Coordinates of C-alpha atoms in Angstrom, one line a residue:
X1 CA 21.5 89.4 34.5
X2 CA 18.3 90.5 36.2
X3 CA 16.1 92.7 34.0
X4 CA 13.0 94.8 34.7
X5 CA 10.3 95.1 32.0
X6 CA 6.8 96.5 31.8
X7 CA 4.9 93.4 30.5
X8 CA 1.6 91.7 30.8
X9 CA 0.8 88.4 32.6
X10 CA 0.9 86.3 29.4
X11 CA 4.3 87.7 28.4
X12 CA 5.6 87.2 31.9
X13 CA 4.4 83.6 31.8
X14 CA 6.2 83.0 28.5
X15 CA 9.4 84.5 29.9
X16 CA 9.1 82.0 32.8
X17 CA 8.6 79.1 30.4
X18 CA 11.7 80.2 28.4
X19 CA 13.7 80.4 31.6
X20 CA 12.5 76.9 32.6
X21 CA 13.9 75.6 29.3
X22 CA 10.9 73.5 28.4
X23 CA 11.2 70.7 25.8
X24 CA 7.6 70.4 24.4
X25 CA 4.9 73.1 24.0
X26 CA 1.4 72.4 22.7
X27 CA -1.1 75.1 21.8
X28 CA -4.6 75.7 20.7
X29 CA -5.9 79.2 20.5
X30 CA -8.5 80.6 22.8
X31 CA -8.4 84.0 24.4
X32 CA -7.2 85.3 26.7
X33 CA -4.4 82.7 27.2
X34 CA -3.4 82.7 23.5
X35 CA -0.9 85.6 24.0
X36 CA 1.4 83.1 25.9
X37 CA 1.7 80.9 22.9
X38 CA 2.1 83.8 20.5
X39 CA 5.1 85.0 22.6
X40 CA 6.6 81.5 22.9
X41 CA 6.2 80.9 19.1
X42 CA 8.1 84.2 18.5
X43 CA 10.9 83.1 21.0
X44 CA 11.3 79.8 19.1
X45 CA 11.3 81.5 15.7
X46 CA 13.9 84.0 16.9
X47 CA 16.2 81.4 18.4
X48 CA 15.6 82.4 22.0
X49 CA 14.1 79.1 23.0
X50 CA 14.9 75.6 21.7
X51 CA 11.6 73.6 22.1
X52 CA 9.2 71.5 20.0
X53 CA 6.1 73.6 19.4
X54 CA 3.1 71.5 18.4
X55 CA -0.2 73.2 17.3
X56 CA -2.9 70.7 18.4
X57 CA -6.3 70.3 16.9
X58 CA -8.1 71.0 20.1
X59 CA -7.6 71.2 23.9
X60 CA -8.1 67.5 24.4
X61 CA -5.3 66.8 22.0
X62 CA -3.1 69.4 23.7
X63 CA -3.3 67.6 27.0
X64 CA -2.8 64.2 25.3
X65 CA 0.4 65.4 23.6
X66 CA 1.9 66.7 26.9
X67 CA 0.8 63.6 28.6
X68 CA 2.9 61.5 26.2
X69 CA 5.8 64.0 26.1
X70 CA 6.0 64.1 29.9
X71 CA 5.9 60.3 30.1
X72 CA 8.9 60.3 27.7
X73 CA 10.9 62.5 30.1
X74 CA 10.2 66.0 28.6
X75 CA 9.5 69.1 30.5
X76 CA 6.2 70.3 29.0
X77 CA 4.0 73.4 28.8
X78 CA 0.4 73.9 27.7
X79 CA -2.5 76.1 28.6
X80 CA -6.1 77.2 27.9
X81 CA -9.0 79.3 29.0
X82 CA -12.8 79.0 29.5
X83 CA -14.5 76.2 27.7
X84 CA -11.1 75.1 26.4
X85 CA -10.2 74.1 29.9
X86 CA -13.3 72.0 30.3
X87 CA -12.9 70.4 26.9
X88 CA -9.8 68.7 28.1
X89 CA -11.3 67.4 31.3
X90 CA -11.0 63.7 30.4
X91 CA -7.2 63.9 30.4
X92 CA -6.5 65.7 33.7
X93 CA -7.0 62.7 36.0
X94 CA -4.9 60.3 34.0
X95 CA -2.0 62.7 33.9
X96 CA -2.0 63.1 37.7
X97 CA -2.7 59.4 38.2
X98 CA 0.4 58.6 36.1
X99 CA 2.3 61.1 38.3
X100 CA 3.5 63.3 35.5
X101 CA 4.3 66.9 36.3
X102 CA 2.7 68.6 33.3
X103 CA 2.5 72.4 33.6
X104 CA -0.7 74.2 32.4
X105 CA -1.3 77.9 32.4
X106 CA -5.0 79.0 32.8
X107 CA -5.9 82.6 31.9
X108 CA -9.3 82.5 33.4
X109 CA -12.4 83.1 31.3
X110 CA -16.1 82.5 32.1
X111 CA -17.9 79.4 30.8
X112 CA -20.1 80.8 28.1
X113 CA -23.7 81.4 29.2
X114 CA -23.5 81.8 26.1
X115 CA -21.1 84.2 24.5
X116 CA -19.3 85.9 27.4
X117 CA -15.5 86.0 27.2
X118 CA -14.8 87.9 30.5
X119 CA -12.7 86.6 33.4
X120 CA -14.0 84.3 36.1
X121 CA -12.5 81.5 38.2
X122 CA -15.3 79.1 37.3
X123 CA -13.6 77.0 34.7
X124 CA -10.4 76.5 36.7
X125 CA -12.2 75.7 39.9
X126 CA -14.2 73.1 38.1
X127 CA -10.9 71.2 37.8
X128 CA -10.1 71.4 41.5
X129 CA -10.5 67.7 42.3
X130 CA -8.2 66.4 39.5
X131 CA -5.2 66.1 41.9
X132 CA -3.3 69.0 40.3
X133 CA -1.4 71.7 42.3
X134 CA -3.4 74.9 41.8
X135 CA -3.2 78.6 42.7
X136 CA -3.7 82.2 41.4
X137 CA -1.3 85.0 40.5
X138 CA -2.5 88.5 41.3
X139 CA 0.0 90.4 39.2
X140 CA 2.3 89.8 36.1
X141 CA 5.2 89.4 38.5
X142 CA 3.4 86.7 40.4
X143 CA 2.5 85.0 37.1
X144 CA 6.2 84.6 36.2
X145 CA 7.1 83.5 39.7
X146 CA 4.2 81.1 40.1
X147 CA 5.2 79.4 36.9
X148 CA 8.8 78.7 38.1
X149 CA 7.5 77.7 41.5
X150 CA 5.1 75.2 40.1
X151 CA 7.6 73.5 37.9
X152 CA 9.9 73.2 41.0
X153 CA 7.1 71.8 43.2
X154 CA 5.4 69.5 40.7
X155 CA 8.7 67.9 39.5
X156 CA 10.0 67.2 43.0
X157 CA 10.3 63.4 43.4
X158 CA 8.2 63.5 46.5
X159 CA 5.3 65.1 44.6
X160 CA 5.3 64.4 40.8
X161 CA 2.0 66.0 40.2
X162 CA 0.8 68.4 37.4
X163 CA 0.0 72.0 38.0
X164 CA -2.5 74.7 37.0
X165 CA -0.9 78.1 37.3
X166 CA -3.9 80.4 37.1
X167 CA -4.1 84.1 36.4
X168 CA -7.2 86.3 35.9
X169 CA -8.0 86.8 32.2
X170 CA -7.4 90.4 31.1
X171 CA -6.9 91.7 34.6
X172 CA -3.5 90.0 34.8
X173 CA -3.1 88.4 31.4
X174 CA -3.4 91.6 29.4
X175 CA -2.6 94.5 31.8
X176 CA 1.1 95.4 32.0
X177 CA 3.0 95.6 35.2
X178 CA 6.7 95.9 36.2
X179 CA 8.2 92.5 36.2
X180 CA 11.7 91.5 37.3
X181 CA 12.9 88.8 35.0
X182 CA 15.5 86.7 36.8
X183 CA 19.0 85.6 35.6
X184 CA 19.2 82.2 33.9
X185 CA 21.8 81.1 36.4
X186 CA 19.4 81.8 39.3
X187 CA 16.7 79.7 37.6
X188 CA 19.0 76.8 37.0
X189 CA 20.0 76.9 40.7
X190 CA 16.3 76.9 41.7
X191 CA 14.9 74.5 39.0
X192 CA 17.0 71.4 38.4
X193 CA 16.5 69.3 35.2
X194 CA 13.3 67.2 35.1
X195 CA 13.9 63.6 35.9
X196 CA 11.1 61.1 36.4
X197 CA 12.1 57.7 37.5
X198 CA 9.3 56.1 35.6
X199 CA 9.8 57.7 32.2
X200 CA 9.4 55.7 29.1
X201 CA 12.6 54.1 27.9
X202 CA 13.1 51.8 24.9
X203 CA 15.8 49.9 26.7
X204 CA 13.6 49.2 29.8
X205 CA 10.1 48.9 28.3
X206 CA 7.0 49.6 30.4
X207 CA 3.3 50.4 29.8
X208 CA 2.0 53.7 31.0
X209 CA -1.7 54.5 31.1
X210 CA -2.9 50.9 30.7
X211 CA -6.4 49.8 31.8
X212 CA -6.4 48.5 35.3
X213 CA -8.6 46.1 37.3
X214 CA -11.0 47.7 39.8
X215 CA -9.0 46.4 42.8
X216 CA -6.0 48.3 41.6
X217 CA -7.9 51.7 41.8
X218 CA -8.0 52.3 45.5
X219 CA -4.3 52.0 46.2
X220 CA -3.5 54.2 43.2
X221 CA -6.0 56.8 44.5
X222 CA -4.4 56.6 48.0
X223 CA -1.0 57.2 46.5
X224 CA -2.3 60.4 44.9
X225 CA -3.7 61.4 48.3
X226 CA -0.3 60.8 49.9
X227 CA 1.4 62.9 47.1
X228 CA -0.9 65.8 47.9
X229 CA -0.1 65.6 51.6
X230 CA 3.7 65.6 50.8
X231 CA 3.1 68.5 48.4
X232 CA 2.2 70.7 51.4
X233 CA 5.7 70.3 52.8
X234 CA 7.4 70.8 49.4
X235 CA 5.4 74.0 48.7
X236 CA 6.7 75.5 51.9
X237 CA 10.2 74.5 51.1
X238 CA 10.1 75.7 47.5
X239 CA 8.7 79.2 48.5
X240 CA 11.4 79.5 51.1
X241 CA 14.2 78.6 48.6
X242 CA 12.6 80.9 46.0
X243 CA 12.9 83.9 48.4
X244 CA 16.5 83.1 49.2
X245 CA 17.6 82.9 45.5
X246 CA 15.4 85.5 43.9
X247 CA 14.9 87.9 46.8
X248 CA 11.1 88.0 46.4
X249 CA 9.5 86.4 49.4
X250 CA 5.9 85.2 49.4
X251 CA 3.9 83.4 52.0
X252 CA 3.3 80.0 50.4
X253 CA -0.3 79.5 51.4
X254 CA -2.0 82.7 52.5
X255 CA -0.7 86.3 52.5
X256 CA -1.9 88.7 55.1
X257 CA -2.3 92.5 54.4
X258 CA -2.9 95.0 57.2
X259 CA -4.3 92.3 59.6
X260 CA -2.3 92.9 62.8
X261 CA -5.2 94.5 64.7
X262 CA -8.0 93.9 62.2
X263 CA -11.5 93.0 63.3
X264 CA -12.8 92.2 59.8
X265 CA -11.1 91.0 56.7
X266 CA -11.7 90.1 53.1
X267 CA -10.7 86.5 52.1
X268 CA -9.9 86.4 48.4
X269 CA -7.7 85.0 45.6
X270 CA -6.5 86.4 42.3
X271 CA -6.3 89.9 40.8
X272 CA -9.2 91.5 42.6
X273 CA -7.2 91.1 45.8
X274 CA -5.2 94.1 44.6
X275 CA -8.3 96.3 44.7
X276 CA -9.3 94.9 48.0
X277 CA -6.0 95.9 49.5
X278 CA -6.3 99.4 48.1
X279 CA -9.7 99.9 49.7
X280 CA -8.5 98.4 53.0
X281 CA -5.6 100.9 53.0
X282 CA -8.0 103.8 52.4
X283 CA -10.2 102.6 55.2
X284 CA -7.2 102.2 57.5
X285 CA -6.3 105.8 56.9
X286 CA -9.8 106.6 58.4
X287 CA -9.1 104.5 61.4
X288 CA -11.0 101.4 60.4
X289 CA -9.6 98.0 61.6
X290 CA -9.8 96.1 58.3
X291 CA -7.5 93.9 56.3
X292 CA -7.1 91.4 53.5
X293 CA -6.2 87.7 53.5
X294 CA -5.1 86.5 50.1
X295 CA -5.2 82.8 49.4
X296 CA -2.1 81.9 47.4
X297 CA -2.4 78.1 47.2
X298 CA -5.9 76.8 46.4
X299 CA -4.9 73.1 45.9
X300 CA -3.9 71.6 48.2
X301 CA -6.1 73.8 50.4
X302 CA -4.2 74.9 53.5
X303 CA -7.0 74.1 55.9
X304 CA -5.0 74.4 59.2
X305 CA -3.3 77.7 58.1
X306 CA -6.6 79.2 57.0
X307 CA -8.2 78.1 60.3
X308 CA -5.5 79.7 62.3
X309 CA -5.5 83.0 60.4
X310 CA -9.3 83.5 59.9
X311 CA -10.2 82.6 63.4
X312 CA -8.5 85.7 64.7
X313 CA -11.1 88.0 63.2
X314 CA -14.7 88.9 64.2
X315 CA -16.1 88.8 60.7
X316 CA -14.7 87.4 57.4
X317 CA -16.1 88.3 54.0
X318 CA -15.3 85.5 51.4
X319 CA -15.2 86.7 47.8
X320 CA -15.9 84.2 45.1
X321 CA -15.2 85.1 41.5
X322 CA -17.1 82.1 40.2
X323 CA -20.5 80.6 39.9
X324 CA -21.5 77.5 41.8
X325 CA -25.2 77.2 41.4
X326 CA -27.0 75.4 44.3
X327 CA -23.8 75.1 46.4
X328 CA -24.2 75.2 50.2
X329 CA -24.6 78.8 51.3
X330 CA -25.4 80.0 47.8
X331 CA -21.9 81.6 47.6
X332 CA -19.0 79.8 46.0
X333 CA -16.2 77.3 46.6
X334 CA -14.1 79.6 48.7
X335 CA -17.0 80.3 51.1
X336 CA -17.5 76.5 51.5
X337 CA -13.7 76.0 52.0
X338 CA -13.4 78.8 54.6
X339 CA -16.4 77.5 56.6
X340 CA -15.0 74.0 56.5
X341 CA -11.7 75.2 57.8
X342 CA -13.4 77.1 60.6
X343 CA -15.7 74.2 61.5
X344 CA -15.6 73.2 65.2
X345 CA -14.3 76.5 66.5
X346 CA -17.6 77.7 67.6
X347 CA -19.4 80.9 66.5
X348 CA -16.7 83.5 67.3
X349 CA -15.8 84.2 63.7
X350 CA -18.7 85.1 61.5
X351 CA -18.5 84.4 57.7
X352 CA -20.4 85.8 54.8
X353 CA -20.0 85.2 51.1
X354 CA -19.8 87.7 48.3
X355 CA -20.1 86.6 44.7
X356 CA -18.7 89.2 42.3
X357 CA -16.8 90.1 39.2
X358 CA -18.8 87.6 37.1
X359 CA -18.4 87.6 33.3
X360 CA -15.3 89.7 33.5
X361 CA -16.9 92.7 35.4
X362 CA -14.6 94.6 37.7
X363 CA -15.2 94.2 41.4
X364 CA -15.2 97.9 42.0
X365 CA -13.8 99.9 44.9
X366 CA -17.4 100.9 45.8
X367 CA -18.4 97.3 46.0
X368 CA -15.5 96.5 48.4
X369 CA -16.5 99.5 50.5
X370 CA -20.0 98.0 50.8
X371 CA -18.5 94.6 51.7
X372 CA -16.4 96.2 54.5
X373 CA -19.5 98.1 55.7
X374 CA -21.5 94.8 55.9
X375 CA -18.6 93.1 57.7
X376 CA -18.4 95.9 60.2
X377 CA -22.1 95.6 60.9
X378 CA -21.8 91.9 61.4
X379 CA -18.8 92.3 63.7
X380 CA -20.8 94.8 65.8
X381 CA -24.1 93.0 66.1
X382 CA -22.8 89.4 65.9
X383 CA -25.7 88.6 63.5
X384 CA -25.4 87.2 59.9
X385 CA -28.6 87.9 58.1
X386 CA -27.9 85.7 55.1
X387 CA -25.1 83.4 53.9
X388 CA -24.1 85.3 50.8
X389 CA -24.7 88.2 48.5
X390 CA -24.4 88.4 44.7
X391 CA -22.9 91.7 43.6
X392 CA -24.0 94.2 42.6
X393 CA -27.6 93.1 42.9
X394 CA -28.0 92.1 46.5
X395 CA -25.8 94.5 48.4

């Protein structure tokens, strides 16, 4: 039976993990993701979930445990935040290289500069080249749905890749929203049991994770490349099926808001997109032709779709909630990705970067008003004075 509850992003994620009927969970506390593990531990203690719960001695151990458990055929769950995400860096590539669909929640937290515990996308984006499926939830409902979707996508035999299901720390993880919790029957229809054809089996022994010779590396890397290409098709299929079963329909790669006749848009991912939409709506009420394009899937990056969408507008403001010191354009990863997607189309669409919300600061409505004003100026004059602006200091 479908239920509606007022819950936070971490509780919504735990509900999705329960519905996914996972076998092995590994935890190590670091805020703000810890609430997921607290809720899962309660569920197991109360008999709501039958799973092995292993408290690791660190994040590296967490990923090592789910690496082995997934290789043995278990559906797994783990997670982390901030420096905990980077501490496990050594294990991410072997997991995807072994083609194991481990699921990891990341409740974003800045990398200490030192001592800051606020939300940023920096730590999760630093993992972007590890061959994991990756994207951001903007609300608690999306946190639940993204978890189920990523299990479905990653475990598909055509993909078999791990996933980072990201949510903004505190802004999503700890702020309650109305969440529709689906019926277990619906979830079973959408998410079949995990079966990996190369799972460990004592009756058919094999070695997983062995040292390989240098000449064996390139074909393995090419296999991962092909898996990512196949994932694009599976992502589209999974989102379509999700909408048919659960009734919540998402655009799988980018979501457009108020863009039909827009001249300028904000391109953004994560929780701050909600504020951007509210500001766009207010400006629309005053006759301004503005909109928001929300990136839903970050890896694999939907290059062609982003190109087709963003090329319709005169000016695009790309908001990065991360720090990427010395990067081209002095903005962030999303600015570089957007400009790469638009490369070769001439100078019709102007792009400018905005770096904001660092250290867990709110990207305020006033700051979005300033961004839209700058974009309107660029659309009118056709001139981009500088590649990017750091908020609130430079705009």
